[in-house]
Amino acid sequence: MIYLDTSAMIRAWRLRLSPQHLTRTHSVAEFYATLTGGLTVTVQGVKTRVKFSPTDTAQGAAATFAKMEFKDFGGPKALEELTLAAEENVQSANIHDWMHAAVAAKAGCREIVTTNEKHFKSVTKLKLTDPSDFFARS
Amino acid sequence: MQSTLTEVHRNTKKVFRPVQAGQRVRITEHGKPIASIVPDFPVLTMSADEFRALPISDEELDQAINEALAEIRA
């Protein structure tokens, strides 16, 4: 079982892929928020915030997540995870990566695919793979 | 990056140069942070297919995704 975080799902969307792996339901909301909020990239030599319409983004999410399996914690387990995160001094937005990694570990995943290896390194011992390498081999 | 409030008054263009290059600049007064100047960019709405046609390297796209995720999680 392989876990794809939100960043990996956005990479899959750009590649028009519908991966068959595991993620959290929360990734769907992060996917939507990220694309409708915009990505800052270079367009004709100018740094530009490129946004996508809510309708296009919802359709993109439907296609990209179509074959994904979803796993999530219930309330008590999520609260338990917060306690564990607090013991590890996880702060601010790092809790998002902690929860992604915790769900992956609980689901028995051996690998997390993410563009954000740097942050995940501090919250998991699972193997971390860059989406470019992962999608190239799968 | 960091600048002082005095530098903002004396040499505004110099303080804003790194911001225009995409960096965040923290402004301090008497050694204490009081504000941050963050970059802003023109906004363009496009379709997924138009976006897919843009020549964006994996590195640039990864950075854009990580920054956008950090922003929505802030």
Short mmCIF file of N, CA and C in Angstrom, two decimals, chain A:
data_model
loop_
_atom_site.label_atom_id
_atom_site.label_comp_id
_atom_site.label_asym_id
_atom_site.label_seq_id
_atom_site.Cartn_x
_atom_site.Cartn_y
_atom_site.Cartn_z
N MET A 1 0.85 -1.20 0.00
CA MET A 1 0.00 0.00 0.00
C MET A 1 0.89 1.26 0.00
N ILE A 2 0.57 2.20 -0.86
CA ILE A 2 1.36 3.44 -0.97
C ILE A 2 0.44 4.64 -0.71
N TYR A 3 0.95 5.59 0.08
CA TYR A 3 0.16 6.76 0.44
C TYR A 3 0.56 7.94 -0.45
N LEU A 4 -0.43 8.60 -1.05
CA LEU A 4 -0.18 9.81 -1.84
C LEU A 4 -0.74 10.99 -1.07
N ASP A 5 0.11 11.97 -0.76
CA ASP A 5 -0.42 13.15 -0.05
C ASP A 5 -1.01 14.13 -1.07
N THR A 6 -1.48 15.27 -0.59
CA THR A 6 -2.16 16.23 -1.47
C THR A 6 -1.25 16.69 -2.61
N SER A 7 0.02 16.94 -2.28
CA SER A 7 0.94 17.44 -3.31
C SER A 7 1.10 16.40 -4.43
N ALA A 8 1.15 15.13 -4.07
CA ALA A 8 1.28 14.07 -5.08
C ALA A 8 0.02 14.00 -5.93
N MET A 9 -1.14 14.23 -5.32
CA MET A 9 -2.40 14.20 -6.06
C MET A 9 -2.47 15.37 -7.06
N ILE A 10 -1.90 16.52 -6.67
CA ILE A 10 -1.89 17.66 -7.61
C ILE A 10 -0.96 17.35 -8.79
N ARG A 11 0.16 16.69 -8.49
CA ARG A 11 1.05 16.29 -9.58
C ARG A 11 0.35 15.28 -10.50
N ALA A 12 -0.43 14.37 -9.91
CA ALA A 12 -1.17 13.39 -10.70
C ALA A 12 -2.19 14.10 -11.60
N TRP A 13 -2.85 15.12 -11.03
CA TRP A 13 -3.84 15.89 -11.78
C TRP A 13 -3.21 16.54 -13.01
N ARG A 14 -2.03 17.14 -12.83
CA ARG A 14 -1.36 17.80 -13.97
C ARG A 14 -0.99 16.77 -15.04
N LEU A 15 -0.67 15.56 -14.60
CA LEU A 15 -0.30 14.49 -15.55
C LEU A 15 -1.53 13.75 -16.09
N ARG A 16 -2.70 14.16 -15.68
CA ARG A 16 -3.98 13.54 -16.07
C ARG A 16 -4.02 12.06 -15.66
N LEU A 17 -3.54 11.78 -14.47
CA LEU A 17 -3.53 10.40 -13.97
C LEU A 17 -4.63 10.19 -12.95
N SER A 18 -5.06 8.95 -12.81
CA SER A 18 -6.00 8.56 -11.76
C SER A 18 -5.37 7.44 -10.95
N PRO A 19 -4.46 7.77 -10.05
CA PRO A 19 -3.73 6.72 -9.34
C PRO A 19 -4.63 5.86 -8.46
N GLN A 20 -4.15 4.62 -8.24
CA GLN A 20 -4.91 3.66 -7.41
C GLN A 20 -4.12 3.37 -6.15
N HIS A 21 -4.13 4.30 -5.23
CA HIS A 21 -3.39 4.12 -3.99
C HIS A 21 -4.24 4.65 -2.84
N LEU A 22 -3.58 5.12 -1.79
CA LEU A 22 -4.32 5.52 -0.60
C LEU A 22 -4.06 6.97 -0.24
N THR A 23 -5.09 7.64 0.29
CA THR A 23 -4.91 9.00 0.80
C THR A 23 -5.96 9.25 1.89
N ARG A 24 -5.94 10.48 2.44
CA ARG A 24 -6.97 10.86 3.42
C ARG A 24 -8.07 11.63 2.71
N THR A 25 -9.26 11.64 3.29
CA THR A 25 -10.35 12.44 2.74
C THR A 25 -9.96 13.92 2.75
N HIS A 26 -9.18 14.30 3.77
CA HIS A 26 -8.74 15.70 3.89
C HIS A 26 -7.94 16.16 2.66
N SER A 27 -7.29 15.22 1.97
CA SER A 27 -6.51 15.58 0.77
C SER A 27 -7.41 16.20 -0.30
N VAL A 28 -8.66 15.76 -0.33
CA VAL A 28 -9.61 16.30 -1.33
C VAL A 28 -9.83 17.80 -1.09
N ALA A 29 -10.01 18.16 0.18
CA ALA A 29 -10.23 19.57 0.52
C ALA A 29 -8.96 20.39 0.26
N GLU A 30 -7.81 19.81 0.60
CA GLU A 30 -6.56 20.54 0.36
C GLU A 30 -6.30 20.72 -1.13
N PHE A 31 -6.63 19.71 -1.92
CA PHE A 31 -6.50 19.77 -3.38
C PHE A 31 -7.34 20.93 -3.91
N TYR A 32 -8.57 21.00 -3.46
CA TYR A 32 -9.51 22.04 -3.93
C TYR A 32 -9.02 23.42 -3.50
N ALA A 33 -8.63 23.54 -2.22
CA ALA A 33 -8.18 24.84 -1.71
C ALA A 33 -6.92 25.32 -2.43
N THR A 34 -6.03 24.39 -2.71
CA THR A 34 -4.76 24.76 -3.36
C THR A 34 -4.99 25.25 -4.79
N LEU A 35 -5.79 24.51 -5.55
CA LEU A 35 -5.96 24.88 -6.96
C LEU A 35 -6.87 26.09 -7.15
N THR A 36 -7.90 26.22 -6.34
CA THR A 36 -8.74 27.42 -6.49
C THR A 36 -8.03 28.64 -5.90
N GLY A 37 -7.13 28.41 -4.95
CA GLY A 37 -6.34 29.52 -4.38
C GLY A 37 -5.23 29.94 -5.31
N GLY A 38 -4.69 29.00 -6.07
CA GLY A 38 -3.71 29.33 -7.10
C GLY A 38 -2.30 28.84 -6.82
N LEU A 39 -1.60 28.54 -7.91
CA LEU A 39 -0.19 28.13 -7.86
C LEU A 39 0.63 29.24 -8.52
N THR A 40 1.72 29.64 -7.88
CA THR A 40 2.55 30.70 -8.45
C THR A 40 3.65 30.09 -9.30
N VAL A 41 3.51 30.28 -10.62
CA VAL A 41 4.47 29.71 -11.57
C VAL A 41 4.82 30.77 -12.61
N THR A 42 5.81 30.48 -13.43
CA THR A 42 6.23 31.43 -14.46
C THR A 42 5.39 31.24 -15.72
N VAL A 43 4.70 32.32 -16.13
CA VAL A 43 3.91 32.29 -17.36
C VAL A 43 4.47 33.37 -18.29
N GLN A 44 5.00 32.94 -19.41
CA GLN A 44 5.63 33.85 -20.37
C GLN A 44 6.63 34.78 -19.69
N GLY A 45 7.45 34.20 -18.85
CA GLY A 45 8.53 34.95 -18.20
C GLY A 45 8.13 35.75 -16.99
N VAL A 46 6.84 35.73 -16.62
CA VAL A 46 6.37 36.53 -15.48
C VAL A 46 5.82 35.61 -14.39
N LYS A 47 6.31 35.79 -13.17
CA LYS A 47 5.75 35.03 -12.05
C LYS A 47 4.28 35.37 -11.92
N THR A 48 3.42 34.38 -11.98
CA THR A 48 1.97 34.60 -12.01
C THR A 48 1.27 33.61 -11.11
N ARG A 49 0.25 34.11 -10.42
CA ARG A 49 -0.57 33.17 -9.63
C ARG A 49 -1.65 32.62 -10.55
N VAL A 50 -1.57 31.36 -10.85
CA VAL A 50 -2.53 30.72 -11.75
C VAL A 50 -3.60 30.04 -10.92
N LYS A 51 -4.85 30.49 -11.13
CA LYS A 51 -5.98 29.91 -10.39
C LYS A 51 -6.85 29.08 -11.32
N PHE A 52 -7.60 28.17 -10.71
CA PHE A 52 -8.51 27.32 -11.48
C PHE A 52 -9.92 27.50 -10.92
N SER A 53 -10.90 27.44 -11.80
CA SER A 53 -12.27 27.71 -11.35
C SER A 53 -12.74 26.60 -10.41
N PRO A 54 -13.67 26.92 -9.51
CA PRO A 54 -14.20 25.89 -8.62
C PRO A 54 -14.76 24.68 -9.37
N THR A 55 -15.48 24.95 -10.47
CA THR A 55 -16.07 23.85 -11.24
C THR A 55 -14.99 22.95 -11.85
N ASP A 56 -14.00 23.59 -12.49
CA ASP A 56 -12.90 22.81 -13.09
C ASP A 56 -12.16 22.01 -12.02
N THR A 57 -11.98 22.65 -10.85
CA THR A 57 -11.21 21.98 -9.80
C THR A 57 -11.98 20.78 -9.24
N ALA A 58 -13.29 20.95 -9.07
CA ALA A 58 -14.10 19.83 -8.57
C ALA A 58 -14.09 18.69 -9.58
N GLN A 59 -14.18 19.04 -10.87
CA GLN A 59 -14.13 18.00 -11.91
C GLN A 59 -12.76 17.31 -11.94
N GLY A 60 -11.73 18.13 -11.78
CA GLY A 60 -10.36 17.59 -11.74
C GLY A 60 -10.17 16.65 -10.57
N ALA A 61 -10.72 17.04 -9.42
CA ALA A 61 -10.62 16.19 -8.22
C ALA A 61 -11.35 14.88 -8.46
N ALA A 62 -12.54 14.97 -9.04
CA ALA A 62 -13.35 13.75 -9.27
C ALA A 62 -12.58 12.76 -10.15
N ALA A 63 -11.92 13.28 -11.18
CA ALA A 63 -11.17 12.40 -12.08
C ALA A 63 -9.89 11.88 -11.42
N THR A 64 -9.19 12.75 -10.71
CA THR A 64 -7.88 12.38 -10.15
C THR A 64 -8.01 11.41 -8.97
N PHE A 65 -9.05 11.62 -8.15
CA PHE A 65 -9.23 10.78 -6.95
C PHE A 65 -10.13 9.57 -7.21
N ALA A 66 -10.59 9.42 -8.46
CA ALA A 66 -11.62 8.40 -8.76
C ALA A 66 -11.26 6.99 -8.28
N LYS A 67 -10.00 6.62 -8.38
CA LYS A 67 -9.62 5.24 -8.04
C LYS A 67 -8.90 5.15 -6.70
N MET A 68 -8.82 6.27 -6.00
CA MET A 68 -8.10 6.27 -4.72
C MET A 68 -8.92 5.62 -3.62
N GLU A 69 -8.22 5.01 -2.69
CA GLU A 69 -8.86 4.50 -1.47
C GLU A 69 -8.65 5.54 -0.38
N PHE A 70 -9.67 5.77 0.43
CA PHE A 70 -9.57 6.79 1.48
C PHE A 70 -9.53 6.14 2.86
N LYS A 71 -8.62 6.63 3.67
CA LYS A 71 -8.55 6.18 5.07
C LYS A 71 -8.48 7.43 5.95
N ASP A 72 -9.13 7.38 7.08
CA ASP A 72 -9.08 8.51 8.01
C ASP A 72 -9.24 8.03 9.44
N PHE A 73 -8.84 8.87 10.36
CA PHE A 73 -9.05 8.56 11.77
C PHE A 73 -10.43 9.04 12.19
N GLY A 74 -11.03 8.33 13.13
CA GLY A 74 -12.22 8.84 13.79
C GLY A 74 -11.78 9.86 14.83
N GLY A 75 -12.74 10.51 15.46
CA GLY A 75 -12.43 11.56 16.43
C GLY A 75 -11.46 11.15 17.53
N PRO A 76 -11.75 10.06 18.26
CA PRO A 76 -10.85 9.68 19.37
C PRO A 76 -9.41 9.40 18.91
N LYS A 77 -9.27 8.73 17.77
CA LYS A 77 -7.92 8.41 17.27
C LYS A 77 -7.20 9.69 16.83
N ALA A 78 -7.95 10.62 16.23
CA ALA A 78 -7.34 11.90 15.82
C ALA A 78 -6.83 12.66 17.04
N LEU A 79 -7.62 12.64 18.11
CA LEU A 79 -7.21 13.34 19.34
C LEU A 79 -5.99 12.66 19.97
N GLU A 80 -5.97 11.34 19.88
CA GLU A 80 -4.81 10.59 20.37
C GLU A 80 -3.55 11.00 19.58
N GLU A 81 -3.74 11.16 18.29
CA GLU A 81 -2.60 11.56 17.44
C GLU A 81 -2.10 12.96 17.81
N LEU A 82 -3.02 13.86 18.18
CA LEU A 82 -2.60 15.20 18.59
C LEU A 82 -1.72 15.12 19.84
N THR A 83 -2.09 14.23 20.75
CA THR A 83 -1.29 14.06 21.96
C THR A 83 0.11 13.58 21.60
N LEU A 84 0.18 12.60 20.69
CA LEU A 84 1.49 12.09 20.26
C LEU A 84 2.30 13.19 19.56
N ALA A 85 1.59 13.98 18.73
CA ALA A 85 2.27 15.07 18.02
C ALA A 85 2.80 16.11 19.01
N ALA A 86 2.01 16.38 20.03
CA ALA A 86 2.44 17.35 21.04
C ALA A 86 3.68 16.86 21.78
N GLU A 87 3.71 15.55 22.04
CA GLU A 87 4.88 14.97 22.72
C GLU A 87 6.14 15.11 21.86
N GLU A 88 5.94 15.14 20.54
CA GLU A 88 7.07 15.32 19.62
C GLU A 88 7.30 16.78 19.27
N ASN A 89 6.58 17.66 19.96
CA ASN A 89 6.70 19.12 19.77
C ASN A 89 6.35 19.57 18.34
N VAL A 90 5.42 18.86 17.70
CA VAL A 90 4.96 19.27 16.37
C VAL A 90 4.15 20.56 16.54
N GLN A 91 4.46 21.55 15.70
CA GLN A 91 3.78 22.84 15.85
C GLN A 91 3.23 23.35 14.51
N SER A 92 2.28 24.24 14.65
CA SER A 92 1.72 24.99 13.52
C SER A 92 1.28 24.03 12.40
N ALA A 93 1.56 24.43 11.15
CA ALA A 93 1.05 23.66 10.01
C ALA A 93 1.68 22.27 9.88
N ASN A 94 2.74 21.99 10.62
CA ASN A 94 3.36 20.66 10.53
C ASN A 94 2.42 19.55 10.98
N ILE A 95 1.37 19.92 11.70
CA ILE A 95 0.40 18.91 12.14
C ILE A 95 -0.29 18.25 10.93
N HIS A 96 -0.42 19.00 9.84
CA HIS A 96 -1.04 18.42 8.64
C HIS A 96 -0.21 17.25 8.12
N ASP A 97 1.11 17.45 8.01
CA ASP A 97 1.97 16.38 7.53
C ASP A 97 2.00 15.23 8.54
N TRP A 98 1.99 15.59 9.82
CA TRP A 98 1.95 14.55 10.86
C TRP A 98 0.74 13.65 10.68
N MET A 99 -0.43 14.27 10.46
CA MET A 99 -1.67 13.48 10.32
C MET A 99 -1.65 12.64 9.04
N HIS A 100 -1.14 13.20 7.95
CA HIS A 100 -1.01 12.41 6.71
C HIS A 100 -0.14 11.19 7.00
N ALA A 101 1.01 11.43 7.64
CA ALA A 101 1.95 10.34 7.91
C ALA A 101 1.36 9.31 8.88
N ALA A 102 0.61 9.80 9.86
CA ALA A 102 0.02 8.89 10.86
C ALA A 102 -1.01 7.98 10.21
N VAL A 103 -1.84 8.53 9.33
CA VAL A 103 -2.84 7.71 8.62
C VAL A 103 -2.12 6.68 7.74
N ALA A 104 -1.07 7.13 7.06
CA ALA A 104 -0.31 6.22 6.19
C ALA A 104 0.25 5.05 7.01
N ALA A 105 0.84 5.36 8.15
CA ALA A 105 1.45 4.31 8.99
C ALA A 105 0.37 3.36 9.51
N LYS A 106 -0.73 3.93 9.97
CA LYS A 106 -1.82 3.13 10.53
C LYS A 106 -2.42 2.20 9.47
N ALA A 107 -2.45 2.68 8.22
CA ALA A 107 -3.02 1.88 7.13
C ALA A 107 -2.04 0.83 6.61
N GLY A 108 -0.83 0.83 7.15
CA GLY A 108 0.16 -0.16 6.74
C GLY A 108 0.91 0.20 5.47
N CYS A 109 0.91 1.49 5.12
CA CYS A 109 1.65 1.91 3.92
C CYS A 109 3.14 1.77 4.16
N ARG A 110 3.87 1.45 3.10
CA ARG A 110 5.32 1.32 3.21
C ARG A 110 6.03 2.57 2.67
N GLU A 111 5.24 3.45 2.03
CA GLU A 111 5.85 4.56 1.31
C GLU A 111 4.87 5.73 1.24
N ILE A 112 5.41 6.95 1.32
CA ILE A 112 4.60 8.16 1.13
C ILE A 112 5.15 8.91 -0.08
N VAL A 113 4.26 9.26 -1.00
CA VAL A 113 4.68 10.04 -2.16
C VAL A 113 4.30 11.49 -1.91
N THR A 114 5.29 12.37 -1.97
CA THR A 114 5.08 13.78 -1.63
C THR A 114 6.14 14.66 -2.28
N THR A 115 5.78 15.90 -2.56
CA THR A 115 6.78 16.87 -3.04
C THR A 115 7.52 17.48 -1.86
N ASN A 116 7.05 17.18 -0.65
CA ASN A 116 7.56 17.86 0.53
C ASN A 116 8.32 16.91 1.47
N GLU A 117 9.34 16.30 0.90
CA GLU A 117 10.14 15.34 1.66
C GLU A 117 10.75 15.98 2.91
N LYS A 118 11.15 17.23 2.76
CA LYS A 118 11.83 17.94 3.86
C LYS A 118 10.97 17.95 5.13
N HIS A 119 9.69 18.30 4.99
CA HIS A 119 8.83 18.37 6.17
C HIS A 119 8.44 16.98 6.68
N PHE A 120 8.20 16.06 5.74
CA PHE A 120 7.77 14.72 6.16
C PHE A 120 8.86 13.97 6.91
N LYS A 121 10.12 14.27 6.55
CA LYS A 121 11.26 13.60 7.21
C LYS A 121 11.19 13.73 8.73
N SER A 122 10.67 14.87 9.18
CA SER A 122 10.66 15.11 10.63
C SER A 122 9.46 14.44 11.32
N VAL A 123 8.52 13.89 10.54
CA VAL A 123 7.34 13.31 11.19
C VAL A 123 7.11 11.83 10.87
N THR A 124 7.97 11.22 10.04
CA THR A 124 7.76 9.80 9.71
C THR A 124 9.06 9.09 9.39
N LYS A 125 9.03 7.78 9.58
CA LYS A 125 10.20 6.97 9.19
C LYS A 125 9.89 6.18 7.93
N LEU A 126 8.67 6.36 7.40
CA LEU A 126 8.31 5.66 6.16
C LEU A 126 9.16 6.19 5.01
N LYS A 127 9.30 5.36 3.98
CA LYS A 127 10.07 5.77 2.80
C LYS A 127 9.36 6.94 2.11
N LEU A 128 10.10 7.95 1.71
CA LEU A 128 9.51 9.11 1.03
C LEU A 128 9.96 9.12 -0.43
N THR A 129 9.01 9.31 -1.31
CA THR A 129 9.32 9.27 -2.74
C THR A 129 8.79 10.52 -3.42
N ASP A 130 9.60 11.08 -4.32
CA ASP A 130 9.18 12.24 -5.09
C ASP A 130 8.16 11.79 -6.15
N PRO A 131 7.10 12.58 -6.38
CA PRO A 131 6.09 12.18 -7.38
C PRO A 131 6.67 11.94 -8.77
N SER A 132 7.69 12.70 -9.17
CA SER A 132 8.27 12.50 -10.51
C SER A 132 8.80 11.08 -10.64
N ASP A 133 9.55 10.64 -9.62
CA ASP A 133 10.11 9.28 -9.65
C ASP A 133 8.99 8.24 -9.58
N PHE A 134 8.01 8.51 -8.71
CA PHE A 134 6.94 7.55 -8.50
C PHE A 134 6.10 7.35 -9.76
N PHE A 135 5.66 8.45 -10.37
CA PHE A 135 4.79 8.32 -11.54
C PHE A 135 5.58 7.80 -12.76
N ALA A 136 6.87 8.07 -12.78
CA ALA A 136 7.70 7.57 -13.90
C ALA A 136 7.79 6.03 -13.83
N ARG A 137 7.82 5.49 -12.60
CA ARG A 137 7.99 4.04 -12.48
C ARG A 137 6.65 3.30 -12.45
N SER A 138 5.52 4.03 -12.25
CA SER A 138 4.24 3.32 -12.13
C SER A 138 3.35 3.56 -13.34
#
